[in-house]
Coordinates of C-alpha atoms in Angstrom, one line a residue:
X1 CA -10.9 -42.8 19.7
X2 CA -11.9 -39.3 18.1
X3 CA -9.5 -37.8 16.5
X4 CA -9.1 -35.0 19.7
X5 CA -8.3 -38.1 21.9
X6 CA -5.9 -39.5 19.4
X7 CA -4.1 -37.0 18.2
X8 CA -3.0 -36.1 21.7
X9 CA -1.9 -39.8 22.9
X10 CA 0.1 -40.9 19.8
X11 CA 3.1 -42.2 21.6
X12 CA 6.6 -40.9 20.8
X13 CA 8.8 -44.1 18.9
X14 CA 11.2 -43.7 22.1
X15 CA 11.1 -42.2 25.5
X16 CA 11.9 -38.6 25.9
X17 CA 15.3 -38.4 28.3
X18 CA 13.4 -36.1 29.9
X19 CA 9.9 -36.6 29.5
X20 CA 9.1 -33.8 27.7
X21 CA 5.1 -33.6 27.1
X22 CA 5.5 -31.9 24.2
X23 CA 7.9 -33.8 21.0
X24 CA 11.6 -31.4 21.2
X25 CA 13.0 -30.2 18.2
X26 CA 15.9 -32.3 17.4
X27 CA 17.8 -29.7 15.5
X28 CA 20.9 -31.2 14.4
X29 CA 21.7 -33.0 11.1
X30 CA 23.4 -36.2 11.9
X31 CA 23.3 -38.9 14.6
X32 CA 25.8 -41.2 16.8
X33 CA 25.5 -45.1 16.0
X34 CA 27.0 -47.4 18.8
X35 CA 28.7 -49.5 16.1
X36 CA 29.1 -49.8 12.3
X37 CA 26.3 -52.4 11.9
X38 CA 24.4 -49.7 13.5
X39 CA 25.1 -47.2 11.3
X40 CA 24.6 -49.4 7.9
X41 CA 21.2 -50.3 9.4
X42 CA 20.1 -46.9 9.8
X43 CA 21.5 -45.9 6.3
X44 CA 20.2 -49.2 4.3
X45 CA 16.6 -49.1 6.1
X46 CA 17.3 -51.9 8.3
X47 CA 16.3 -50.1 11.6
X48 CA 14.3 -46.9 12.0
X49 CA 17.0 -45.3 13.8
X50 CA 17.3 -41.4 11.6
X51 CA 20.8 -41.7 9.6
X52 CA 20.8 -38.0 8.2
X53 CA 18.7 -35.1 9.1
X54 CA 17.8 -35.0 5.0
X55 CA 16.7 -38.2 5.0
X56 CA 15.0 -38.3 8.2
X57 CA 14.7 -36.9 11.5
X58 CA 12.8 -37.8 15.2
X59 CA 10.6 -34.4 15.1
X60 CA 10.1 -34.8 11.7
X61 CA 9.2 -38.5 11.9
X62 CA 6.7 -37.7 14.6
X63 CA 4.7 -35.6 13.1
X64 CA 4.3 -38.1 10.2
X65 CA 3.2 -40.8 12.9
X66 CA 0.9 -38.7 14.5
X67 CA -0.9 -38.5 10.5
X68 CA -0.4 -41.9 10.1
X69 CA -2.2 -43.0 13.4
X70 CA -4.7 -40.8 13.0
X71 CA -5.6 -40.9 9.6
X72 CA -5.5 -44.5 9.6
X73 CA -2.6 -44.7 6.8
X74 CA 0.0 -47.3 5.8
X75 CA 2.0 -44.2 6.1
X76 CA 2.7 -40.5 6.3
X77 CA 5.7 -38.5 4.5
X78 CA 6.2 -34.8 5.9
X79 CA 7.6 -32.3 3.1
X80 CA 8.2 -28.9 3.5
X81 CA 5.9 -27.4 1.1
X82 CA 2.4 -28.6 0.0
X83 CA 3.7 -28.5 -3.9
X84 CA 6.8 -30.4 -2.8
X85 CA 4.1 -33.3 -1.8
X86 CA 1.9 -32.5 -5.3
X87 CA 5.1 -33.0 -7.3
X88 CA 6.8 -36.0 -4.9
X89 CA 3.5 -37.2 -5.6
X90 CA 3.2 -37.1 -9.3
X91 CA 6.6 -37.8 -10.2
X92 CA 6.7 -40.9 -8.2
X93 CA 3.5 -42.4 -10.3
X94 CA 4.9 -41.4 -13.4
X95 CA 7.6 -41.4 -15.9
X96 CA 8.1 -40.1 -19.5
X97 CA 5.6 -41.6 -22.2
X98 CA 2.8 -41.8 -19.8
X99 CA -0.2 -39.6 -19.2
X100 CA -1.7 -38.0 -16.1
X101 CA -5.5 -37.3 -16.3
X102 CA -5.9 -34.4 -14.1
X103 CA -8.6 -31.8 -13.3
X104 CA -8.7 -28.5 -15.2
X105 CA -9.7 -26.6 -11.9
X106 CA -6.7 -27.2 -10.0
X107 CA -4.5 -24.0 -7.8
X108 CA -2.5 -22.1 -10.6
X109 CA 1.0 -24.0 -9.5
X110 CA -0.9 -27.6 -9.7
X111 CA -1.5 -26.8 -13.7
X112 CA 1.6 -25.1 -14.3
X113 CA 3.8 -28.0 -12.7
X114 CA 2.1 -30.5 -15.1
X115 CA 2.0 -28.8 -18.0
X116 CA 5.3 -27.3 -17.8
X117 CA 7.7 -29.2 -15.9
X118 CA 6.6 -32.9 -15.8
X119 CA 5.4 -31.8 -19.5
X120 CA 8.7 -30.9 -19.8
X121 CA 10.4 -34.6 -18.8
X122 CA 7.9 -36.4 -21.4
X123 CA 5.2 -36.5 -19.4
X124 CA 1.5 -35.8 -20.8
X125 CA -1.0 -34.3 -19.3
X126 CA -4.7 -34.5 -20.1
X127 CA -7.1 -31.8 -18.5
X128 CA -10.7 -32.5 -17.8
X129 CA -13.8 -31.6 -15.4
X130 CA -13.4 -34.0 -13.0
X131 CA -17.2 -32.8 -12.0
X132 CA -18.2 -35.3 -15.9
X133 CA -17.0 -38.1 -14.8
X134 CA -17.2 -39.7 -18.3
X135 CA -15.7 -37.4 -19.8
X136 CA -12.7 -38.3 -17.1
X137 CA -13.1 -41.9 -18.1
X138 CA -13.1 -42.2 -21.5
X139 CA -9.2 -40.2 -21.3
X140 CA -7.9 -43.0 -19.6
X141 CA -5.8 -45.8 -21.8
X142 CA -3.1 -48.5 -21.0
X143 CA -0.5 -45.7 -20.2
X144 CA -2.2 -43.8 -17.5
X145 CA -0.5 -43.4 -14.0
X146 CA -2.9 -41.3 -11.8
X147 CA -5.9 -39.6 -11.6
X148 CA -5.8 -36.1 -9.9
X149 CA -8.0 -33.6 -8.9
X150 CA -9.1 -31.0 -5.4
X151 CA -11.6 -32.3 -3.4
X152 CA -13.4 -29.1 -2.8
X153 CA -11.1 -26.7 -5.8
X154 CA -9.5 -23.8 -5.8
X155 CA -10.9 -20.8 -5.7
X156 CA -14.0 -22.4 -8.4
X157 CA -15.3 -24.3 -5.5
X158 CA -16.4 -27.2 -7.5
X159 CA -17.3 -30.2 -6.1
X160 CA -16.4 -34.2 -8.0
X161 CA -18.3 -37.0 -6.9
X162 CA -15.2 -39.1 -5.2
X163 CA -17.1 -42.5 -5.2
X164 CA -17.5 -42.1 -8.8
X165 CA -14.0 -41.0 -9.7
X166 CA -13.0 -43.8 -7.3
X167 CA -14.8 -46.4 -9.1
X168 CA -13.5 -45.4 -12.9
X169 CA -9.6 -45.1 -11.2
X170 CA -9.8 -48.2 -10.1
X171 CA -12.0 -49.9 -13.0
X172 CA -9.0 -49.2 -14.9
X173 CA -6.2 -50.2 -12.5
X174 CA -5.4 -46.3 -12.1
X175 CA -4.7 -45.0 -8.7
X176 CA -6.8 -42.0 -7.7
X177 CA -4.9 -39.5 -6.0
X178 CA -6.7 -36.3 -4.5
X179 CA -5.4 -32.5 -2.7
X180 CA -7.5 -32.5 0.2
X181 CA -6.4 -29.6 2.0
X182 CA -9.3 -27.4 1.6
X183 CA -11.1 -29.9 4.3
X184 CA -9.0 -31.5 6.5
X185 CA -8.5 -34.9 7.7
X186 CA -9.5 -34.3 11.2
X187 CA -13.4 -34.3 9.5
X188 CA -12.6 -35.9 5.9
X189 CA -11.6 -39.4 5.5
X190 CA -10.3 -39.8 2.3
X191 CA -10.1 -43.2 2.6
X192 CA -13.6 -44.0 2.8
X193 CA -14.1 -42.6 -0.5
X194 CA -11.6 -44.8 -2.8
X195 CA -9.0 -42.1 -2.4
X196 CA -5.3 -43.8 -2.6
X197 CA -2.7 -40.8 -2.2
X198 CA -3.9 -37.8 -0.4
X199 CA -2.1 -34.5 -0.3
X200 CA -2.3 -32.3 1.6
X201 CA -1.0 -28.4 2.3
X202 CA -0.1 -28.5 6.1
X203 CA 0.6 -24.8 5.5
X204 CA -2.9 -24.1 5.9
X205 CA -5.0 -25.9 8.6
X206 CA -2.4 -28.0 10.7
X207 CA 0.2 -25.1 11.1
X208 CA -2.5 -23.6 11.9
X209 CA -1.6 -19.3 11.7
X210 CA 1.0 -19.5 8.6
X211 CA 3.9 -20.0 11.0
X212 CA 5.5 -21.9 8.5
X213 CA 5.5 -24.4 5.4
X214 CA 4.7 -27.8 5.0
X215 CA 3.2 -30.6 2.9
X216 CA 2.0 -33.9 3.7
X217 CA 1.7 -36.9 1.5
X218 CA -0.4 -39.9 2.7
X219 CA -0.4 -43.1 1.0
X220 CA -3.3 -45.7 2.6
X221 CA -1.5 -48.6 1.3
X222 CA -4.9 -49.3 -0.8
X223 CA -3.6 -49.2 -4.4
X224 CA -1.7 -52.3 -6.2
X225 CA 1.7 -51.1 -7.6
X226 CA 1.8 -53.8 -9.5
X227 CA -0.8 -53.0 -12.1
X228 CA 1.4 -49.6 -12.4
X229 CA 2.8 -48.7 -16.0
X230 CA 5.7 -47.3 -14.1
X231 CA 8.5 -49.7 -14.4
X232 CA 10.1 -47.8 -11.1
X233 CA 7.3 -48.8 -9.0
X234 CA 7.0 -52.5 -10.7
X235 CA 10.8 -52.7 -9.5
X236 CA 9.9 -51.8 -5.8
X237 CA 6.7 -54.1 -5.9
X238 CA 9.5 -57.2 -5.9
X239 CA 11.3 -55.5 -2.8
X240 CA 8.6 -54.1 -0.9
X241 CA 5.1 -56.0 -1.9
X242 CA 2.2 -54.3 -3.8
X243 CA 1.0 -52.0 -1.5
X244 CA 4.1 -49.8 -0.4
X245 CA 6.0 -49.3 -3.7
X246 CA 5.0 -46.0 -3.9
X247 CA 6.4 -45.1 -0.5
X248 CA 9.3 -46.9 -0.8
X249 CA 9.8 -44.7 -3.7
X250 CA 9.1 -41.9 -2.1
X251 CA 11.4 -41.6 1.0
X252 CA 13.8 -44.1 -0.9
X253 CA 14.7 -42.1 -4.2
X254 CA 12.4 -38.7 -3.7
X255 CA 13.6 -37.7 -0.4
X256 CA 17.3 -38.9 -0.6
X257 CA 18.1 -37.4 -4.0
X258 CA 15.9 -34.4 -4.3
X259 CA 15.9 -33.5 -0.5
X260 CA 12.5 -31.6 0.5
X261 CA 12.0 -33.5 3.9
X262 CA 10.3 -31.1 6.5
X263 CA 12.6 -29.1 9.0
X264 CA 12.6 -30.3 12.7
X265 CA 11.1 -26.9 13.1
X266 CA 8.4 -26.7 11.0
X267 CA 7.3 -30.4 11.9
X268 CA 7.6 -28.9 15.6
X269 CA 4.9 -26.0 15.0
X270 CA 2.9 -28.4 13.1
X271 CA 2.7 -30.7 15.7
X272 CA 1.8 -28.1 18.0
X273 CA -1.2 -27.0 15.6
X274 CA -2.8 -31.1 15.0
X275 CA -3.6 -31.1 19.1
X276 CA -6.1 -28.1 17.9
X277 CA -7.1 -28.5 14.7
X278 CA -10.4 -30.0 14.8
X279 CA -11.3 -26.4 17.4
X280 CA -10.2 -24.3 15.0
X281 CA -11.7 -25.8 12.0
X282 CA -14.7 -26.4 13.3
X283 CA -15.2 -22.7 14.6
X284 CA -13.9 -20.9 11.3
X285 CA -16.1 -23.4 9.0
X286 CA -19.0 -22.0 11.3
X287 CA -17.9 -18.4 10.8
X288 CA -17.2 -18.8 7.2
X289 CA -21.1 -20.4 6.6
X290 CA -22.2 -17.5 8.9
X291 CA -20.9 -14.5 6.6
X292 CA -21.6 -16.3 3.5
X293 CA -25.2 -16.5 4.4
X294 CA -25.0 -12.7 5.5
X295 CA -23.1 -11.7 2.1
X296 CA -25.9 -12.9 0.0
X297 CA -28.4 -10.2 1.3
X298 CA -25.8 -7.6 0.3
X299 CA -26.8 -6.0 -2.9
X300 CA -23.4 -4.9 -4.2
X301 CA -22.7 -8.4 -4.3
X302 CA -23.3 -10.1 -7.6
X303 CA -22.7 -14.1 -6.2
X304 CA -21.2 -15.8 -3.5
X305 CA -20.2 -19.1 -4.0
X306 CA -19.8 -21.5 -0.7
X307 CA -20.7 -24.9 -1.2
X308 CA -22.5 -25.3 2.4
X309 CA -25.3 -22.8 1.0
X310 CA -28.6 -25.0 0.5
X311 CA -28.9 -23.2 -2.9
X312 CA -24.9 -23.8 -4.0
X313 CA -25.4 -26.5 -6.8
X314 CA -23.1 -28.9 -5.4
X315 CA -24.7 -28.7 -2.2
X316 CA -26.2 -32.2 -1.3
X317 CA -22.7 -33.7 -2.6
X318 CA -21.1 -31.7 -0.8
X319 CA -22.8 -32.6 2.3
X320 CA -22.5 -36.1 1.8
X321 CA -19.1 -36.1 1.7
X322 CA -17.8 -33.3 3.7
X323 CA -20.9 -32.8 6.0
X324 CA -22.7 -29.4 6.8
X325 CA -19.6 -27.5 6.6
X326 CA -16.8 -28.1 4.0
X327 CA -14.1 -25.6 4.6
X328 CA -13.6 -22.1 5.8
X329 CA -13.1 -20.3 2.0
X330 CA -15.6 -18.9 0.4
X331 CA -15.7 -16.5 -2.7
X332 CA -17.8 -13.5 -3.5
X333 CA -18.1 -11.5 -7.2
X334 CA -18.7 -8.0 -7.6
X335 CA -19.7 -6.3 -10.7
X336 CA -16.3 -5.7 -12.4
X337 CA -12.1 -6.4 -11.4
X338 CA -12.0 -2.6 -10.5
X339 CA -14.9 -2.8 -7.9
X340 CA -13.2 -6.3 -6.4
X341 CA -9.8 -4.5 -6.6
X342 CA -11.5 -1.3 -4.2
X343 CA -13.4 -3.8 -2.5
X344 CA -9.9 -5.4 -0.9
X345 CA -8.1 -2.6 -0.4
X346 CA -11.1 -0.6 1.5
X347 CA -10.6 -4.1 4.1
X348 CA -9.5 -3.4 7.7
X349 CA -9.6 -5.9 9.7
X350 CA -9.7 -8.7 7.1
X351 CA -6.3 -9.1 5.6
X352 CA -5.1 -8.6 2.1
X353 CA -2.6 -11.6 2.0
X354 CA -2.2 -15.0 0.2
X355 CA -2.6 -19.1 2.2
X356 CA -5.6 -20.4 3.6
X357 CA -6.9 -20.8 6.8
X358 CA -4.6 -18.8 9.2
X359 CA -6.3 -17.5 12.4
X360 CA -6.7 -14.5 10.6
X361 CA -8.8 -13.8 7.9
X362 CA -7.5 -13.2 4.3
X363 CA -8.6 -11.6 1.3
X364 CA -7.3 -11.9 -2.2
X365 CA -7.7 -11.4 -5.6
X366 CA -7.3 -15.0 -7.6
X367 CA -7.5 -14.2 -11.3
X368 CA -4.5 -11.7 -10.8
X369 CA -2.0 -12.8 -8.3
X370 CA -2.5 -16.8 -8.1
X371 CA -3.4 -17.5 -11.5
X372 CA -1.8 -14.1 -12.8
X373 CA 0.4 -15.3 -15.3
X374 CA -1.8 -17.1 -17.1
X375 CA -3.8 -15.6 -20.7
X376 CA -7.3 -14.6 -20.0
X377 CA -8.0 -17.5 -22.3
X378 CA -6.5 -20.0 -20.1
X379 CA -8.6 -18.4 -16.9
X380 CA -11.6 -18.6 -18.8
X381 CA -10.9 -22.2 -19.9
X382 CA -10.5 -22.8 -15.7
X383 CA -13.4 -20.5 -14.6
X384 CA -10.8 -17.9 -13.3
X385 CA -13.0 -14.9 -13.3
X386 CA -11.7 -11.5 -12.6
X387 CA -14.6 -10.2 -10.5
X388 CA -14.7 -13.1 -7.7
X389 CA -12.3 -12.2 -4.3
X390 CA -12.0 -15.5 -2.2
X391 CA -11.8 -15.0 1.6
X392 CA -10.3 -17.5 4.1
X393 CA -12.1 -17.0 7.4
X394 CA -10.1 -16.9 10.7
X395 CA -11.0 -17.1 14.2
X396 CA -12.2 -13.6 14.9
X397 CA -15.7 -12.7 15.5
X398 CA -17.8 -13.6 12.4
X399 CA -19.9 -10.0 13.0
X400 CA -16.8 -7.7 13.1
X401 CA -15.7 -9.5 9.2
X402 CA -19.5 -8.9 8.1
X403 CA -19.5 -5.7 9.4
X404 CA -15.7 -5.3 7.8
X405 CA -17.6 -6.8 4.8
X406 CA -20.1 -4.2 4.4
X407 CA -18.3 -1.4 5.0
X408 CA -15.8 -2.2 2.5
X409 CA -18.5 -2.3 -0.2
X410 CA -20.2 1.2 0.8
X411 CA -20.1 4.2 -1.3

């Protein structure tokens, strides 16, 4: 089935009391057992009855179903923040004394949670553009645990060859683990390109108007654990076979001693916004091509970099793997930071906020908010500039933001 037909038929793990069409919010934090074999099932991941609303919970557990089916996953963890899933996701690969060769254009928090606090527990990070993929492969030795990079990065916009980065990862028994929220899985299958762990921001798309947090971490069961230099994931590989030692890390050790699960409530609004997340993707990656096209006959702007413009350099890779329209962000730069900085606060209807991909449409200022404590050496090294504004497109009429557009630029 598409994914509109799936999404909306994955079947709930028991019948509702009441039928309810629509997954209730179980808020409540622990559960009755009928007996104490029960109970130690639950607890001891025997049965896949919830034990403690921390650990797990049926709203939650839905949601991460719904993923799983849909995506085609081995399986789906929900977490409530998209940086809880980049660090559950990280951490679990590694440990202290091995390396993590990553991107140098990742989101401000993505660099500053490597270098600084896994850096911090021993482990070493080695930065490189992940657009040279030699340059990624020749960083790679006997103690590397992960590759990562964005798919589509934030707010450069570059575009990596996957298939390449895919090959290399796994030439070297390296898993390759990608952020893929800025397309999301309802049009990007990660798994056809090699990808092994995909992360994803459900903030953005799948809540679907920043009505709350969430992360998602999906693990396609692709990768061999085995061939891991993490001994904690070697040590699951005995329990749990090859495939699943990096879940069985994640909701066996992440989850229960860190916490960071996804409330019943957020999983509860993001399960409203899968049933219509292809709609609204579709419509505000239309919208966001539309204006982009229109901002480039606007003289006051210097570029504007969307990589579904036929002259954007990564163009034809970008359409091969994210077809005619990857995502609804785009970034224009003006002449200096003062003109960007007049420029956003001359917006009405367009919205000076942070996130991506609400139903309305957002405006901000990257080199000083997102990336803000960082030197201006360190923003050069990542091609932060100070003139570029990235916009998130919403759902409103793609003529009033032009028009909000131009007359934020006039004199």
């Amino acid at each position: 089935m598409k994914y509109e037909t799936s999404i909306l038929t994955t079947p709930y793990r028991q019948p509702d009391a009441y039928g309810a069409l629509s997954m209730p919010v179980y808020y409540t934090a622990a559960f009755e057992f009928p007996s104490a074999k029960a109970m130690s099932d639950a607890f001891c991941g025997r049965s896949m009855s919830p034990s403690y609303s921390r650990i797990a919970n049926p709203t939650t557990s839905y949601l991460e179903e719904r993923v799983r089916q849909v995506t085609g996953a081995a399986s789906a963890t929900a977490l409530n923040t998209g940086m809880t899933a980049i660090a559950y996701a990280l951490t679990a690969v590694s440990g202290a004394g091995l390396n993590i060769v990553a991107s140098k254009h990742l989101f401000g928090n993505s660099v500053s949670l490597l270098r600084d606090t896994l850096g911090g527990l021993g482990v070493e990070t080695r930065f490189a553009d992940f657009t040279q993929p030699d340059t990624v492969a020749s960083l790679i030795d006997g103690n590397t645990c992960a590759l990562f990079f964005e798919i589509i990065t934030n707010p450069q916009l570059y575009v990596a060859d996957i298939h390449a980065l895919s090959d290399i990862a796994h030439a070297n028994g390296v898993p390759l683990i990608a952020d893929t929220t800025i397309v999301p899985f309802s049009t990007f299958h990660a798994s056809d390109f090699g990808i092994d762990i995909e992360v994803v921001s459900s903030t953005k798309y799948i809540s679907g108007g920043g009505t709350g947090l969430g992360g998602l971490l999906i693990d396609y069961g692709t990768f061999d654990w085995s061939q891991s230099p993490s001994a904690a994931l070697r040590s699951r590989v005995k329990r749990v076979g090859k495939r699943m030692a990096f879940t069985a890390r994640v909701k066996t050790e992440l989850i229960t001693n860190l916490g960071g699960l996804m409330t019943p409530q957020a999983a509860y609004m993001e399960t409203l916004g899968l049933d219509t997340l292809q709609i609204r993707f579709e419509r505000q990656a239309m919208s966001a091509l539309k204006i982009a096209e229109a901002c480039r006959q606007l003289p006051e702007i210097q570029q504007v970099n969307y990589t579904g413009l036929a002259d954007n350099p990564f163009y034809e890779l970008s359409k091969r793997q994210f077809g005619p329209l990857p995502g609804a962000v785009f970034t224009i730069d003006l002449a200096t930071k003062e003109s960007a900085f007049r420029f956003i606060d001359r917006l009405h209807v367009i919205r000076r906020a942070t996130n991506l991909f609400d139903r309305k449409s957002l405006a901000i200022h990257p080199a000083s908010t997102i990336f803000g404590l960082f030197s201006a050496e360190q923003c050069a090294e990542m091609s932060v500039r100070d003139t570029t504004v990235r916009i998130s497109v919403g759902l409103e009429d793609p003529s009033d933001l032009t028009d909000d557009i131009k007359q934020a630029l006039a004199d």
